[in-house]
Amino acid sequence: MTEPSQHPSETLVERARAHLRASGMRWTPQRRLLVEVLLSTHGHVTGSELVERCRAIDPDTTPSTVYRSLDALEGLGLVRHSHGHDGVEEYHVLPESVHGHLRCEACGGTWDISEAEAQALTQALAGARGFAVNLSHLTVVGRCAQCPPVVATAEPELADAEP
Amino acid sequence: MTEPSQHPSETLVERARAHLRASGMRWTPQRRLLVEVLLSTHGHVTGSELVERCRAIDPDTTPSTVYRSLDALEGLGLVRHSHGHDGVEEYHVLPESVHGHLRCEACGGTWDISEAEAQALTQALAGARGFAVNLSHLTVVGRCAQCPPVVATAEPELADAEP
DNA sequence: TTAAATGCAAAGGGTTTGCACCGGA
DNA sequence: TCCGGTGCAAACCCTTTGCATTTAA
C-alpha cells in the first residue's frame, strides 16, 4: 500500500474519479469537493455534517447534491454508512479494513475496533449461535478509561420489586 | 375495570402506576394504555409504532402524548431506548436484565444477548482499553445461522486496487 | 450530442414544542 | 384547588424527490 510520490489522499481522489468514470458516472466539481471532504474526515460524519463542511468550502453546496453523491459513492463502495448514537445515519470513509466502532457516551470519543479485538465476540456468537457478525455495523457504546464511571443511576428498578 | 386476575402484566401495570405516582406524576388513561401496549410488546418498537398501536386501541391517541409519556416512563426506568437498524429510535420495555441485541440483516430476526454471552467482548475491551461496555446499547448486526452467508459482495475495492 | 448531475423548491416522515384547556390527586 | 397532562397544530430537522437546466464526456 505504498504510494510512491503524492499525498495519499491525492491518490485516493484520483481513484475515486477513476471509479466513478469506470461506472459511467461523472466527475463533477461537487463530487470532487465531497470526496475531498470525506477524505479529510477521520471517523464518521452524518449527512448534514458533510453538507456543512462542504458548504464551508463552497457555500453554494446543495444538500440534495451531497446526498445524491453520497448515494453514488456508496454504491461504488467508497463510503459506507451505519447508524449513529442518536439514530442518525453516519457515513465513514474508505474502510481499508473492516472494523467496528467504540464510542464513549461521556466524552463522545470514538475509536476503531479491529477484527482481532472483536474476535472474542465474533467467535462467541459464531460458536454459540452460528451467527456471523458484520463487524462494519458494530458500534459498542460505553465509557472510556478517561471518563468517570456511571455514578449510581438512582434507578427506580421497576422490575425487581418482586420479593 | 379492576380484574383481580394475576396476569403478570397486570401486576406490572400496577407497578407502573405506583412508580408514576410516587414520583408525583399522574396516572392517566393515555398512560395506562401506553403501558399496556408496551407490556404487550416483545422486543423493540419505534415511537411511531407505539403511536400506531395505541391508535389501534384508542383512535384518539395523539403522537405528542405518546412521546411525552415515553419520556416520562423512560425517566422512571420503565422503558429504555436504543438506536435501531435504520437509525430509528427503538424502545424496549422493562429490561429485567441488562442485555444487548442481535439482529440478522437478512431475515430481520432479533435476539437478546445476555451479559454472559457478551462477556467475551466486555472483558476484552475492559482489559485492553479500560472501556466499560454499556450492554443495553449494544446491537450486533450480522447473519443468523438460518440465513445464507453473503454471496461475494462484488465490491469495487477502492482502497486496495493492486497488489 | 446526450444522458448524467445539478439546483431549487417543495414534500416527507418522525419527533418536538407552544399554548390553552382539561382533569387527576 | 392546582399543577401535571392532554390535544391540537405548527415547527423542526434531516433527507428525499420532481423537474427544468446545466454540463461532463
Short mmCIF file of C-alpha atoms (C1' of nucleotides) in Angstrom, two decimals:
data_model
loop_
_atom_site.label_atom_id
_atom_site.label_comp_id
_atom_site.label_asym_id
_atom_site.label_seq_id
_atom_site.Cartn_x
_atom_site.Cartn_y
_atom_site.Cartn_z
CA MET A 1 0.00 0.00 0.00
CA THR A 2 2.83 2.39 -0.64
CA GLU A 3 2.11 5.32 -2.84
CA PRO A 4 5.32 6.49 -4.40
CA SER A 5 5.09 10.21 -4.76
CA GLN A 6 1.98 12.02 -3.70
CA HIS A 7 -0.17 12.71 -0.72
CA PRO A 8 -2.11 9.59 -0.04
CA SER A 9 -5.43 11.37 -0.29
CA GLU A 10 -4.38 12.84 -3.60
CA THR A 11 -4.18 9.35 -4.92
CA LEU A 12 -7.47 8.41 -3.40
CA VAL A 13 -9.22 11.30 -5.03
CA GLU A 14 -7.74 10.12 -8.27
CA ARG A 15 -9.04 6.65 -7.69
CA ALA A 16 -12.44 7.88 -6.78
CA ARG A 17 -12.58 9.70 -10.07
CA ALA A 18 -11.48 6.63 -11.95
CA HIS A 19 -14.09 4.54 -10.18
CA LEU A 20 -16.86 6.92 -10.99
CA ARG A 21 -15.91 7.18 -14.60
CA ALA A 22 -15.45 3.46 -14.94
CA SER A 23 -19.05 3.12 -13.84
CA GLY A 24 -20.29 5.62 -16.37
CA MET A 25 -20.69 8.28 -13.75
CA ARG A 26 -19.33 11.77 -13.95
CA TRP A 27 -16.64 13.56 -12.10
CA THR A 28 -18.03 16.93 -11.16
CA PRO A 29 -16.62 19.72 -9.03
CA GLN A 30 -19.26 18.99 -6.44
CA ARG A 31 -18.29 15.37 -6.22
CA ARG A 32 -14.66 16.20 -6.07
CA LEU A 33 -15.32 18.51 -3.18
CA LEU A 34 -17.33 15.88 -1.40
CA VAL A 35 -14.65 13.27 -1.89
CA GLU A 36 -12.03 15.63 -0.53
CA VAL A 37 -14.15 16.42 2.46
CA LEU A 38 -14.75 12.76 3.04
CA LEU A 39 -11.07 12.00 2.83
CA SER A 40 -10.25 14.70 5.33
CA THR A 41 -12.65 13.06 7.71
CA HIS A 42 -11.48 10.85 10.48
CA GLY A 43 -14.23 8.78 11.91
CA HIS A 44 -17.83 9.19 10.97
CA VAL A 45 -19.87 12.07 9.74
CA THR A 46 -23.54 12.49 9.35
CA GLY A 47 -25.01 13.58 6.07
CA SER A 48 -25.81 17.01 7.36
CA GLU A 49 -22.31 17.41 8.73
CA LEU A 50 -20.99 16.70 5.30
CA VAL A 51 -23.30 19.28 3.86
CA GLU A 52 -21.99 21.79 6.35
CA ARG A 53 -18.38 21.00 5.70
CA CYS A 54 -18.83 21.23 2.00
CA ARG A 55 -20.65 24.49 2.40
CA ALA A 56 -17.79 25.81 4.48
CA ILE A 57 -15.63 25.41 1.41
CA ASP A 58 -18.19 26.06 -1.28
CA PRO A 59 -21.16 27.98 0.09
CA ASP A 60 -23.17 27.05 -2.98
CA THR A 61 -23.26 23.42 -1.94
CA THR A 62 -26.73 21.94 -2.10
CA PRO A 63 -27.95 19.23 0.27
CA SER A 64 -29.62 17.22 -2.43
CA THR A 65 -26.42 17.03 -4.40
CA VAL A 66 -24.47 15.91 -1.40
CA TYR A 67 -26.93 13.20 -0.52
CA ARG A 68 -27.19 12.01 -4.08
CA SER A 69 -23.45 11.92 -4.45
CA LEU A 70 -23.13 10.09 -1.20
CA ASP A 71 -25.50 7.51 -2.58
CA ALA A 72 -23.45 7.20 -5.70
CA LEU A 73 -20.21 6.88 -3.78
CA GLU A 74 -21.71 4.35 -1.51
CA GLY A 75 -22.85 2.33 -4.46
CA LEU A 76 -19.24 2.19 -5.51
CA GLY A 77 -18.09 1.17 -2.08
CA LEU A 78 -16.22 4.38 -1.43
CA VAL A 79 -18.15 5.20 1.66
CA ARG A 80 -20.30 3.19 3.92
CA HIS A 81 -22.98 4.18 6.32
CA SER A 82 -24.12 2.90 9.62
CA HIS A 83 -26.39 4.07 12.36
CA GLY A 84 -25.11 6.52 14.90
CA HIS A 85 -25.66 7.17 18.56
CA ASP A 86 -28.84 9.13 18.14
CA GLY A 87 -30.13 7.12 15.31
CA VAL A 88 -28.64 9.41 12.72
CA GLU A 89 -27.12 7.90 9.64
CA GLU A 90 -23.40 8.15 9.78
CA TYR A 91 -21.01 7.78 6.93
CA HIS A 92 -17.49 6.63 7.16
CA VAL A 93 -14.93 6.65 4.51
CA LEU A 94 -12.97 4.03 2.74
CA PRO A 95 -12.95 1.21 5.23
CA GLU A 96 -9.45 -0.01 4.39
CA SER A 97 -10.02 -2.77 6.81
CA VAL A 98 -13.26 -3.95 8.19
CA HIS A 99 -13.69 -2.65 11.69
CA GLY A 100 -16.26 -1.72 14.24
CA HIS A 101 -16.55 1.32 16.42
CA LEU A 102 -16.29 2.16 20.03
CA ARG A 103 -17.95 5.24 21.39
CA CYS A 104 -17.69 6.77 24.80
CA GLU A 105 -21.08 8.01 25.88
CA ALA A 106 -19.48 10.51 28.23
CA CYS A 107 -16.85 12.28 26.15
CA GLY A 108 -18.16 11.31 22.75
CA GLY A 109 -14.81 9.93 21.68
CA THR A 110 -14.73 7.18 19.09
CA TRP A 111 -12.19 4.53 18.28
CA ASP A 112 -11.94 1.66 15.89
CA ILE A 113 -12.33 -1.93 16.89
CA SER A 114 -10.16 -4.21 14.85
CA GLU A 115 -11.16 -7.66 13.75
CA ALA A 116 -8.70 -9.05 16.22
CA GLU A 117 -10.21 -7.07 19.04
CA ALA A 118 -13.70 -8.15 18.11
CA GLN A 119 -12.66 -11.73 17.77
CA ALA A 120 -13.79 -12.59 21.26
CA LEU A 121 -17.28 -11.53 20.39
CA THR A 122 -17.45 -12.88 16.87
CA GLN A 123 -16.17 -16.25 17.93
CA ALA A 124 -18.50 -16.45 20.87
CA LEU A 125 -21.50 -15.72 18.70
CA ALA A 126 -20.33 -17.92 15.88
CA GLY A 127 -19.83 -20.82 18.23
CA ALA A 128 -22.97 -20.47 20.28
CA ARG A 129 -25.41 -19.45 17.59
CA GLY A 130 -23.79 -19.78 14.22
CA PHE A 131 -24.18 -16.05 13.93
CA ALA A 132 -21.79 -14.23 11.62
CA VAL A 133 -21.11 -10.75 12.93
CA ASN A 134 -20.97 -7.91 10.47
CA LEU A 135 -18.16 -6.01 12.08
CA SER A 136 -18.61 -2.91 9.99
CA HIS A 137 -22.02 -2.44 11.55
CA LEU A 138 -20.84 -2.89 15.10
CA THR A 139 -20.85 0.07 17.41
CA VAL A 140 -20.10 -0.52 21.04
CA VAL A 141 -21.18 2.18 23.42
CA GLY A 142 -19.88 2.63 26.92
CA ARG A 143 -17.35 4.55 28.98
CA CYS A 144 -13.77 5.01 28.05
CA ALA A 145 -10.94 4.75 30.54
CA GLN A 146 -10.65 8.53 30.86
CA CYS A 147 -14.24 9.14 31.79
CA PRO A 148 -15.57 8.54 35.29
CA PRO A 149 -17.82 5.52 35.69
CA VAL A 150 -21.54 5.98 35.99
CA VAL A 151 -22.47 7.40 39.36
CA ALA A 152 -25.17 5.05 40.62
CA THR A 153 -28.01 5.81 38.25
CA ALA A 154 -30.55 6.01 41.07
CA GLU A 155 -32.92 3.96 39.04
CA PRO A 156 -36.45 3.06 40.11
CA GLU A 157 -35.91 -0.58 39.22
CA LEU A 158 -39.45 -1.41 38.45
CA ALA A 159 -38.73 -4.96 37.52
CA ASP A 160 -37.05 -6.13 40.66
CA ALA A 161 -39.55 -5.04 43.28
CA GLU A 162 -40.69 -8.62 43.40
CA PRO A 163 -39.91 -10.43 46.67
CA MET B 1 -62.12 -2.27 35.40
CA THR B 2 -60.08 -3.90 38.09
CA GLU B 3 -59.73 -7.55 37.42
CA PRO B 4 -58.29 -9.40 40.36
CA SER B 5 -56.60 -11.55 37.78
CA GLN B 6 -52.96 -12.50 38.09
CA HIS B 7 -51.70 -11.85 34.63
CA PRO B 8 -48.11 -10.88 35.18
CA SER B 9 -48.59 -7.76 33.12
CA GLU B 10 -51.48 -6.81 35.31
CA THR B 11 -49.05 -6.54 38.14
CA LEU B 12 -46.62 -4.57 36.08
CA VAL B 13 -49.26 -2.06 35.09
CA GLU B 14 -49.97 -1.67 38.75
CA ARG B 15 -46.33 -1.06 39.47
CA ALA B 16 -46.02 1.42 36.70
CA ARG B 17 -48.87 3.36 38.22
CA ALA B 18 -47.28 3.24 41.63
CA HIS B 19 -43.99 4.42 40.21
CA LEU B 20 -45.55 7.32 38.43
CA ARG B 21 -47.48 8.41 41.45
CA ALA B 22 -44.53 8.03 43.72
CA SER B 23 -42.73 10.50 41.50
CA GLY B 24 -45.53 12.98 41.63
CA MET B 25 -46.68 12.09 38.16
CA ARG B 26 -50.19 11.20 37.17
CA TRP B 27 -51.81 8.05 36.08
CA THR B 28 -53.94 8.89 33.09
CA PRO B 29 -55.94 6.71 30.72
CA GLN B 30 -53.45 7.56 27.98
CA ARG B 31 -50.52 6.44 30.03
CA ARG B 32 -52.27 3.34 31.10
CA LEU B 33 -52.93 2.49 27.51
CA LEU B 34 -49.33 3.14 26.59
CA VAL B 35 -48.07 0.98 29.42
CA GLU B 36 -50.36 -1.84 28.38
CA VAL B 37 -49.22 -1.58 24.82
CA LEU B 38 -45.63 -1.57 25.94
CA LEU B 39 -46.15 -4.62 28.08
CA SER B 40 -47.75 -6.49 25.22
CA THR B 41 -44.65 -5.78 23.21
CA HIS B 42 -41.98 -8.35 22.77
CA GLY B 43 -38.76 -6.89 21.50
CA HIS B 44 -38.41 -3.32 20.41
CA VAL B 45 -40.79 -0.80 19.00
CA THR B 46 -40.23 2.55 17.48
CA GLY B 47 -42.03 5.58 18.74
CA SER B 48 -44.27 5.74 15.73
CA GLU B 49 -45.10 2.07 16.03
CA LEU B 50 -46.26 2.73 19.54
CA VAL B 51 -48.37 5.59 18.32
CA GLU B 52 -49.96 3.26 15.79
CA ARG B 53 -50.61 0.51 18.27
CA CYS B 54 -52.15 2.89 20.72
CA ARG B 55 -54.26 4.36 18.00
CA ALA B 56 -55.46 0.90 17.06
CA ILE B 57 -56.97 0.67 20.51
CA ASP B 58 -57.85 4.28 21.09
CA PRO B 59 -58.09 6.18 17.80
CA ASP B 60 -57.89 9.45 19.68
CA THR B 61 -54.29 8.81 20.66
CA THR B 62 -52.04 11.75 19.96
CA PRO B 63 -48.37 11.41 19.00
CA SER B 64 -47.22 14.15 21.30
CA THR B 65 -48.78 12.49 24.28
CA VAL B 66 -47.20 9.18 23.44
CA TYR B 67 -43.76 10.68 23.06
CA ARG B 68 -44.07 12.72 26.19
CA SER B 69 -45.28 9.74 28.16
CA LEU B 70 -42.49 7.66 26.76
CA ASP B 71 -40.09 10.27 28.05
CA ALA B 72 -41.69 10.17 31.43
CA LEU B 73 -41.61 6.39 31.58
CA GLU B 74 -38.04 6.34 30.46
CA GLY B 75 -37.15 8.76 33.19
CA LEU B 76 -38.54 6.24 35.63
CA GLY B 77 -36.61 3.41 34.04
CA LEU B 78 -39.70 1.63 32.79
CA VAL B 79 -38.60 1.68 29.21
CA ARG B 80 -35.31 2.22 27.58
CA HIS B 81 -34.40 3.29 24.13
CA SER B 82 -31.63 2.45 21.76
CA HIS B 83 -30.92 3.02 18.12
CA GLY B 84 -32.37 0.73 15.53
CA HIS B 85 -31.26 -0.63 12.22
CA ASP B 86 -32.17 2.39 10.18
CA GLY B 87 -31.25 4.86 12.79
CA VAL B 88 -34.72 4.96 14.23
CA GLU B 89 -35.09 5.21 17.96
CA GLU B 90 -36.34 1.97 19.37
CA TYR B 91 -37.85 1.45 22.74
CA HIS B 92 -37.83 -1.72 24.67
CA VAL B 93 -39.68 -2.48 27.77
CA LEU B 94 -38.71 -3.31 31.26
CA PRO B 95 -35.20 -4.58 30.82
CA GLU B 96 -35.42 -7.16 33.57
CA SER B 97 -31.84 -7.91 32.90
CA VAL B 98 -29.38 -5.81 31.03
CA HIS B 99 -28.85 -7.24 27.61
CA GLY B 100 -27.80 -6.36 24.12
CA HIS B 101 -29.35 -7.27 20.84
CA LEU B 102 -28.51 -9.38 17.90
CA ARG B 103 -30.07 -8.66 14.53
CA CYS B 104 -29.91 -10.69 11.37
CA GLU B 105 -29.56 -8.35 8.44
CA ALA B 106 -31.07 -10.95 6.15
CA CYS B 107 -34.23 -12.10 7.88
CA GLY B 108 -34.55 -9.21 10.28
CA GLY B 109 -34.78 -11.50 13.27
CA THR B 110 -33.62 -10.21 16.62
CA TRP B 111 -32.42 -11.95 19.72
CA ASP B 112 -31.12 -10.92 23.08
CA ILE B 113 -27.51 -11.10 24.07
CA SER B 114 -27.06 -11.88 27.70
CA GLU B 115 -24.33 -10.45 29.85
CA ALA B 116 -22.71 -13.84 29.89
CA GLU B 117 -22.73 -14.02 26.14
CA ALA B 118 -21.26 -10.57 25.81
CA GLN B 119 -18.65 -11.26 28.40
CA ALA B 120 -16.04 -12.13 25.82
CA LEU B 121 -16.38 -8.69 24.33
CA THR B 122 -16.76 -6.72 27.50
CA GLN B 123 -13.77 -8.34 29.09
CA ALA B 124 -11.64 -7.91 26.01
CA LEU B 125 -12.41 -4.20 25.87
CA ALA B 126 -12.10 -3.72 29.59
CA GLY B 127 -8.73 -5.38 29.62
CA ALA B 128 -7.26 -3.78 26.54
CA ARG B 129 -8.66 -0.30 26.87
CA GLY B 130 -10.33 0.08 30.21
CA PHE B 131 -13.53 0.55 28.31
CA ALA B 132 -16.76 -0.25 30.12
CA VAL B 133 -19.34 -1.53 27.65
CA ASN B 134 -22.89 -0.37 28.02
CA LEU B 135 -24.56 -3.62 27.11
CA SER B 136 -28.01 -2.16 26.81
CA HIS B 137 -26.80 -0.07 23.91
CA LEU B 138 -25.15 -2.92 22.10
CA THR B 139 -26.64 -4.13 18.86
CA VAL B 140 -24.73 -6.65 16.87
CA VAL B 141 -25.66 -6.98 13.24
CA GLY B 142 -24.84 -9.92 11.03
CA ARG B 143 -26.24 -13.15 9.65
CA CYS B 144 -28.03 -15.73 11.70
CA ALA B 145 -27.44 -19.43 11.26
CA GLN B 146 -30.61 -19.85 9.18
CA CYS B 147 -29.73 -17.26 6.58
CA PRO B 148 -27.29 -17.93 3.76
CA PRO B 149 -23.94 -16.21 4.03
CA VAL B 150 -23.18 -13.18 1.95
CA VAL B 151 -22.57 -14.06 -1.67
CA ALA B 152 -19.30 -12.31 -2.52
CA THR B 153 -20.21 -8.65 -2.38
CA ALA B 154 -18.54 -7.86 -5.71
CA GLU B 155 -17.11 -4.74 -4.28
CA PRO B 156 -15.05 -2.16 -6.16
CA GLU B 157 -12.32 -2.22 -3.53
CA LEU B 158 -11.14 1.28 -3.99
CA ALA B 159 -8.73 1.27 -1.18
CA ASP B 160 -6.57 -1.51 -2.36
CA ALA B 161 -6.52 -1.56 -6.11
CA GLU B 162 -3.45 -3.62 -6.86
CA PRO B 163 -1.10 -5.99 -5.09
"C1'" DT C 1 -24.60 15.49 -28.73
"C1'" DT C 2 -26.77 13.41 -24.78
"C1'" DA C 3 -27.52 11.28 -20.67
"C1'" DA C 4 -25.95 12.27 -16.06
"C1'" DA C 5 -25.83 15.82 -12.43
"C1'" DT C 6 -27.13 19.93 -10.58
"C1'" DG C 7 -30.07 23.39 -8.10
"C1'" DC C 8 -34.13 24.78 -6.47
"C1'" DA C 9 -38.13 24.29 -4.03
"C1'" DA C 10 -41.36 21.59 -2.09
"C1'" DA C 11 -42.69 17.24 0.07
"C1'" DG C 12 -41.99 13.80 3.50
"C1'" DG C 13 -41.60 11.17 7.96
"C1'" DG C 14 -40.77 11.02 12.62
"C1'" DT C 15 -40.33 13.74 16.62
"C1'" DT C 16 -40.84 18.04 19.40
"C1'" DT C 17 -42.88 22.28 21.12
"C1'" DG C 18 -46.16 26.30 22.40
"C1'" DC C 19 -50.24 27.12 24.35
"C1'" DA C 20 -54.94 26.91 26.08
"C1'" DC C 21 -57.89 23.69 28.17
"C1'" DC C 22 -58.74 19.53 30.96
"C1'" DG C 23 -58.71 16.59 34.78
"C1'" DG C 24 -56.15 13.53 38.28
"C1'" DA C 25 -55.00 13.79 43.17
"C1'" DT D 1 -57.96 23.77 44.02
"C1'" DC D 2 -53.65 23.13 41.40
"C1'" DC D 3 -50.20 21.58 38.79
"C1'" DG D 4 -49.29 17.95 35.62
"C1'" DG D 5 -51.14 16.14 31.23
"C1'" DT D 6 -53.55 16.42 27.04
"C1'" DG D 7 -54.68 17.75 22.30
"C1'" DC D 8 -54.05 20.39 18.52
"C1'" DA D 9 -51.35 22.45 15.17
"C1'" DA D 10 -47.42 24.20 13.74
"C1'" DA D 11 -42.43 23.88 13.88
"C1'" DC D 12 -38.35 21.17 13.16
"C1'" DC D 13 -34.57 18.51 11.43
"C1'" DC D 14 -32.70 15.74 8.14
"C1'" DT D 15 -33.38 13.57 3.93
"C1'" DT D 16 -35.67 12.72 -0.49
"C1'" DT D 17 -37.93 13.87 -4.86
"C1'" DG D 18 -39.73 16.29 -9.24
"C1'" DC D 19 -38.45 18.97 -12.79
"C1'" DA D 20 -36.19 22.22 -15.69
"C1'" DT D 21 -31.48 23.48 -16.62
"C1'" DT D 22 -26.63 22.77 -16.86
"C1'" DT D 23 -22.56 20.26 -18.05
"C1'" DA D 24 -19.12 16.45 -18.34
"C1'" DA D 25 -17.63 13.40 -21.72
#
